[in-house]
Amino acid sequence: MKRLARKKTEEAPKGAPEWMTTFSDLMNLLLCFFVLLFAMSNVDQEKFDQVAASLSSSFSIFSGGKSSIGDGQLINMGVAQLNDFNQYFSNMGQTTESIDGEEIEQLKQLLAEANKAETEKMYDNITEMSAQYNLD
């Protein structure tokens, strides 16, 4: 009875295949290229709003032009800042020519009042905390 010599099995190389390293380098360079393009681009806010409004009306999942924003309160720390978000969302894509000058002034006044109220609230909180922790 003859014993045959066993063939040594070749072990698979450890790590990733060589092509995968080259491919990942290519993808990394493409990512850097597009990030660079994006960083150097200028976004026209009016055109962006028009595109957003167009896409919103084209791909809306709500019937009758309704939106999910506006009912109830948002549960977030920024609730005070987002109270008029529904109005902004429904007017998205409109140019300033389609809004009355009077309406713009009213919106500016509302924004100034909201900022003042928020600032006063923040001042009161800071004053209260500094008194609580004996800070000067």
mmCIF file of N, CA and C in Angstrom, residues 60-117:
data_model
loop_
_atom_site.group_PDB
_atom_site.id
_atom_site.type_symbol
_atom_site.label_atom_id
_atom_site.label_comp_id
_atom_site.label_asym_id
_atom_site.label_seq_id
_atom_site.Cartn_x
_atom_site.Cartn_y
_atom_site.Cartn_z
ATOM 1 N N SER A 60 -45.869 65.450 -4.523
ATOM 2 C CA SER A 60 -46.575 65.522 -3.253
ATOM 3 C C SER A 60 -47.385 64.246 -3.030
ATOM 4 N N ILE A 61 -47.329 63.714 -1.810
ATOM 5 C CA ILE A 61 -48.092 62.503 -1.507
ATOM 6 C C ILE A 61 -49.424 62.836 -0.868
ATOM 7 N N PHE A 62 -49.663 64.118 -0.619
ATOM 8 C CA PHE A 62 -50.904 64.535 0.003
ATOM 9 C C PHE A 62 -51.864 65.031 -1.068
ATOM 10 N N SER A 63 -53.122 64.622 -0.972
ATOM 11 C CA SER A 63 -54.093 65.053 -1.967
ATOM 12 C C SER A 63 -54.584 66.453 -1.631
ATOM 13 N N GLY A 64 -54.937 67.196 -2.666
ATOM 14 C CA GLY A 64 -55.510 68.522 -2.472
ATOM 15 C C GLY A 64 -54.521 69.567 -2.024
ATOM 16 N N GLY A 65 -53.253 69.345 -2.190
ATOM 17 C CA GLY A 65 -52.246 70.340 -1.833
ATOM 18 C C GLY A 65 -52.034 70.500 -0.351
ATOM 19 N N LYS A 66 -52.466 69.536 0.446
ATOM 20 C CA LYS A 66 -52.280 69.635 1.891
ATOM 21 C C LYS A 66 -50.848 69.291 2.252
ATOM 22 N N SER A 67 -50.436 69.683 3.432
ATOM 23 C CA SER A 67 -49.101 69.348 3.902
ATOM 24 C C SER A 67 -49.209 68.779 5.308
ATOM 25 N N SER A 68 -48.172 68.064 5.700
ATOM 26 C CA SER A 68 -48.177 67.469 7.029
ATOM 27 C C SER A 68 -47.742 68.453 8.090
ATOM 28 N N ILE A 69 -47.275 69.606 7.677
ATOM 29 C CA ILE A 69 -46.752 70.585 8.619
ATOM 30 C C ILE A 69 -47.855 71.576 8.957
ATOM 31 N N GLY A 70 -48.025 71.895 10.202
ATOM 32 C CA GLY A 70 -48.960 72.941 10.570
ATOM 33 C C GLY A 70 -49.915 72.563 11.675
ATOM 34 N N ASP A 71 -50.243 71.294 11.815
ATOM 35 C CA ASP A 71 -51.155 70.884 12.874
ATOM 36 C C ASP A 71 -50.354 70.419 14.073
ATOM 37 N N GLY A 72 -50.701 70.907 15.246
ATOM 38 C CA GLY A 72 -50.005 70.504 16.454
ATOM 39 C C GLY A 72 -48.724 71.292 16.645
ATOM 40 N N GLN A 73 -48.014 70.975 17.707
ATOM 41 C CA GLN A 73 -46.756 71.650 17.993
ATOM 42 C C GLN A 73 -45.609 70.693 17.794
ATOM 43 N N LEU A 74 -44.509 71.246 17.360
ATOM 44 C CA LEU A 74 -43.313 70.438 17.221
ATOM 45 C C LEU A 74 -42.709 70.205 18.597
ATOM 46 N N ILE A 75 -42.268 69.005 18.851
ATOM 47 C CA ILE A 75 -41.642 68.701 20.130
ATOM 48 C C ILE A 75 -40.149 68.787 19.913
ATOM 49 N N ASN A 76 -39.608 69.916 20.254
ATOM 50 C CA ASN A 76 -38.209 70.193 19.983
ATOM 51 C C ASN A 76 -37.824 71.411 20.796
ATOM 52 N N MET A 77 -36.549 71.628 20.957
ATOM 53 C CA MET A 77 -36.103 72.811 21.682
ATOM 54 C C MET A 77 -36.325 74.069 20.861
ATOM 55 N N GLY A 78 -36.456 73.951 19.540
ATOM 56 C CA GLY A 78 -36.610 75.122 18.684
ATOM 57 C C GLY A 78 -38.045 75.413 18.333
ATOM 58 N N VAL A 79 -39.003 75.044 19.189
ATOM 59 C CA VAL A 79 -40.413 75.246 18.880
ATOM 60 C C VAL A 79 -40.713 76.716 18.651
ATOM 61 N N ALA A 80 -40.146 77.588 19.446
ATOM 62 C CA ALA A 80 -40.435 79.013 19.320
ATOM 63 C C ALA A 80 -39.953 79.552 17.979
ATOM 64 N N GLN A 81 -38.902 78.987 17.446
ATOM 65 C CA GLN A 81 -38.361 79.479 16.184
ATOM 66 C C GLN A 81 -39.133 78.936 14.988
ATOM 67 N N LEU A 82 -39.874 77.850 15.167
ATOM 68 C CA LEU A 82 -40.531 77.202 14.037
ATOM 69 C C LEU A 82 -42.044 77.380 14.031
ATOM 70 N N ASN A 83 -42.562 78.335 14.795
ATOM 71 C CA ASN A 83 -44.008 78.511 14.833
ATOM 72 C C ASN A 83 -44.578 78.886 13.477
ATOM 73 N N ASP A 84 -43.871 79.694 12.701
ATOM 74 C CA ASP A 84 -44.370 80.148 11.409
ATOM 75 C C ASP A 84 -43.808 79.340 10.256
ATOM 76 N N PHE A 85 -43.328 78.132 10.536
ATOM 77 C CA PHE A 85 -42.737 77.307 9.480
ATOM 78 C C PHE A 85 -43.781 76.896 8.450
ATOM 79 N N ASN A 86 -45.023 76.660 8.884
ATOM 80 C CA ASN A 86 -46.077 76.275 7.948
ATOM 81 C C ASN A 86 -46.319 77.383 6.935
ATOM 82 N N GLN A 87 -46.304 78.632 7.387
ATOM 83 C CA GLN A 87 -46.508 79.761 6.474
ATOM 84 C C GLN A 87 -45.358 79.839 5.476
ATOM 85 N N TYR A 88 -44.139 79.636 5.934
ATOM 86 C CA TYR A 88 -42.993 79.649 5.027
ATOM 87 C C TYR A 88 -43.098 78.505 4.027
ATOM 88 N N PHE A 89 -43.507 77.324 4.500
ATOM 89 C CA PHE A 89 -43.591 76.146 3.643
ATOM 90 C C PHE A 89 -44.657 76.335 2.570
ATOM 91 N N SER A 90 -45.792 76.927 2.931
ATOM 92 C CA SER A 90 -46.865 77.116 1.955
ATOM 93 C C SER A 90 -46.528 78.224 0.961
ATOM 94 N N ASN A 91 -45.648 79.171 1.320
ATOM 95 C CA ASN A 91 -45.258 80.248 0.413
ATOM 96 C C ASN A 91 -43.951 79.964 -0.303
ATOM 97 N N MET A 92 -43.449 78.754 -0.194
ATOM 98 C CA MET A 92 -42.149 78.420 -0.764
ATOM 99 C C MET A 92 -42.198 78.549 -2.284
ATOM 100 N N GLY A 93 -41.213 79.170 -2.849
ATOM 101 C CA GLY A 93 -41.124 79.310 -4.292
ATOM 102 C C GLY A 93 -41.700 80.613 -4.804
ATOM 103 N N GLN A 94 -42.399 81.360 -3.961
ATOM 104 C CA GLN A 94 -42.934 82.637 -4.404
ATOM 105 C C GLN A 94 -41.828 83.673 -4.377
ATOM 106 N N THR A 95 -41.835 84.531 -5.347
ATOM 107 C CA THR A 95 -40.846 85.603 -5.364
ATOM 108 C C THR A 95 -41.361 86.751 -4.515
ATOM 109 N N THR A 96 -40.479 87.673 -4.220
ATOM 110 C CA THR A 96 -40.898 88.798 -3.380
ATOM 111 C C THR A 96 -41.865 89.708 -4.130
ATOM 112 N N GLU A 97 -41.901 89.628 -5.488
ATOM 113 C CA GLU A 97 -42.848 90.448 -6.238
ATOM 114 C C GLU A 97 -44.280 89.968 -6.023
ATOM 115 N N SER A 98 -44.463 88.654 -5.723
ATOM 116 C CA SER A 98 -45.811 88.118 -5.548
ATOM 117 C C SER A 98 -46.334 88.363 -4.135
ATOM 118 N N ILE A 99 -45.514 88.912 -3.263
ATOM 119 C CA ILE A 99 -45.936 89.221 -1.895
ATOM 120 C C ILE A 99 -45.979 90.738 -1.757
ATOM 121 N N ASP A 100 -47.035 91.238 -1.154
ATOM 122 C CA ASP A 100 -47.179 92.686 -0.978
ATOM 123 C C ASP A 100 -46.050 93.230 -0.116
ATOM 124 N N GLY A 101 -45.676 94.472 -0.362
ATOM 125 C CA GLY A 101 -44.669 95.129 0.461
ATOM 126 C C GLY A 101 -45.130 95.257 1.895
ATOM 127 N N GLU A 102 -46.449 95.454 2.061
ATOM 128 C CA GLU A 102 -47.018 95.561 3.393
ATOM 129 C C GLU A 102 -46.868 94.237 4.152
ATOM 130 N N GLU A 103 -47.080 93.146 3.434
ATOM 131 C CA GLU A 103 -46.969 91.818 4.042
ATOM 132 C C GLU A 103 -45.522 91.536 4.451
ATOM 133 N N ILE A 104 -44.583 91.980 3.629
ATOM 134 C CA ILE A 104 -43.165 91.801 3.962
ATOM 135 C C ILE A 104 -42.819 92.578 5.223
ATOM 136 N N GLU A 105 -43.319 93.788 5.324
ATOM 137 C CA GLU A 105 -43.061 94.596 6.521
ATOM 138 C C GLU A 105 -43.674 93.943 7.761
ATOM 139 N N GLN A 106 -44.878 93.375 7.615
ATOM 140 C CA GLN A 106 -45.507 92.694 8.743
ATOM 141 C C GLN A 106 -44.685 91.482 9.169
ATOM 142 N N LEU A 107 -44.177 90.757 8.176
ATOM 143 C CA LEU A 107 -43.349 89.589 8.492
ATOM 144 C C LEU A 107 -42.054 90.010 9.178
ATOM 145 N N LYS A 108 -41.451 91.096 8.710
ATOM 146 C CA LYS A 108 -40.234 91.596 9.357
ATOM 147 C C LYS A 108 -40.516 92.016 10.791
ATOM 148 N N GLN A 109 -41.656 92.665 11.004
ATOM 149 C CA GLN A 109 -42.023 93.098 12.349
ATOM 150 C C GLN A 109 -42.270 91.894 13.254
ATOM 151 N N LEU A 110 -42.973 90.880 12.745
ATOM 152 C CA LEU A 110 -43.209 89.667 13.527
ATOM 153 C C LEU A 110 -41.897 88.981 13.878
ATOM 154 N N LEU A 111 -40.984 88.941 12.916
ATOM 155 C CA LEU A 111 -39.680 88.329 13.166
ATOM 156 C C LEU A 111 -38.903 89.104 14.226
ATOM 157 N N ALA A 112 -38.932 90.438 14.144
ATOM 158 C CA ALA A 112 -38.230 91.249 15.136
ATOM 159 C C ALA A 112 -38.823 91.044 16.535
ATOM 160 N N GLU A 113 -40.162 90.977 16.620
ATOM 161 C CA GLU A 113 -40.811 90.751 17.915
ATOM 162 C C GLU A 113 -40.469 89.375 18.470
ATOM 163 N N ALA A 114 -40.455 88.373 17.591
ATOM 164 C CA ALA A 114 -40.118 87.019 18.037
ATOM 165 C C ALA A 114 -38.673 86.958 18.516
ATOM 166 N N ASN A 115 -37.773 87.615 17.794
ATOM 167 C CA ASN A 115 -36.366 87.646 18.210
ATOM 168 C C ASN A 115 -36.208 88.348 19.557
ATOM 169 N N LYS A 116 -36.933 89.463 19.739
ATOM 170 C CA LYS A 116 -36.844 90.205 20.992
ATOM 171 C C LYS A 116 -37.373 89.350 22.154
ATOM 172 N N ALA A 117 -38.497 88.685 21.939
ATOM 173 C CA ALA A 117 -39.073 87.842 22.997
ATOM 174 C C ALA A 117 -38.137 86.692 23.337
#
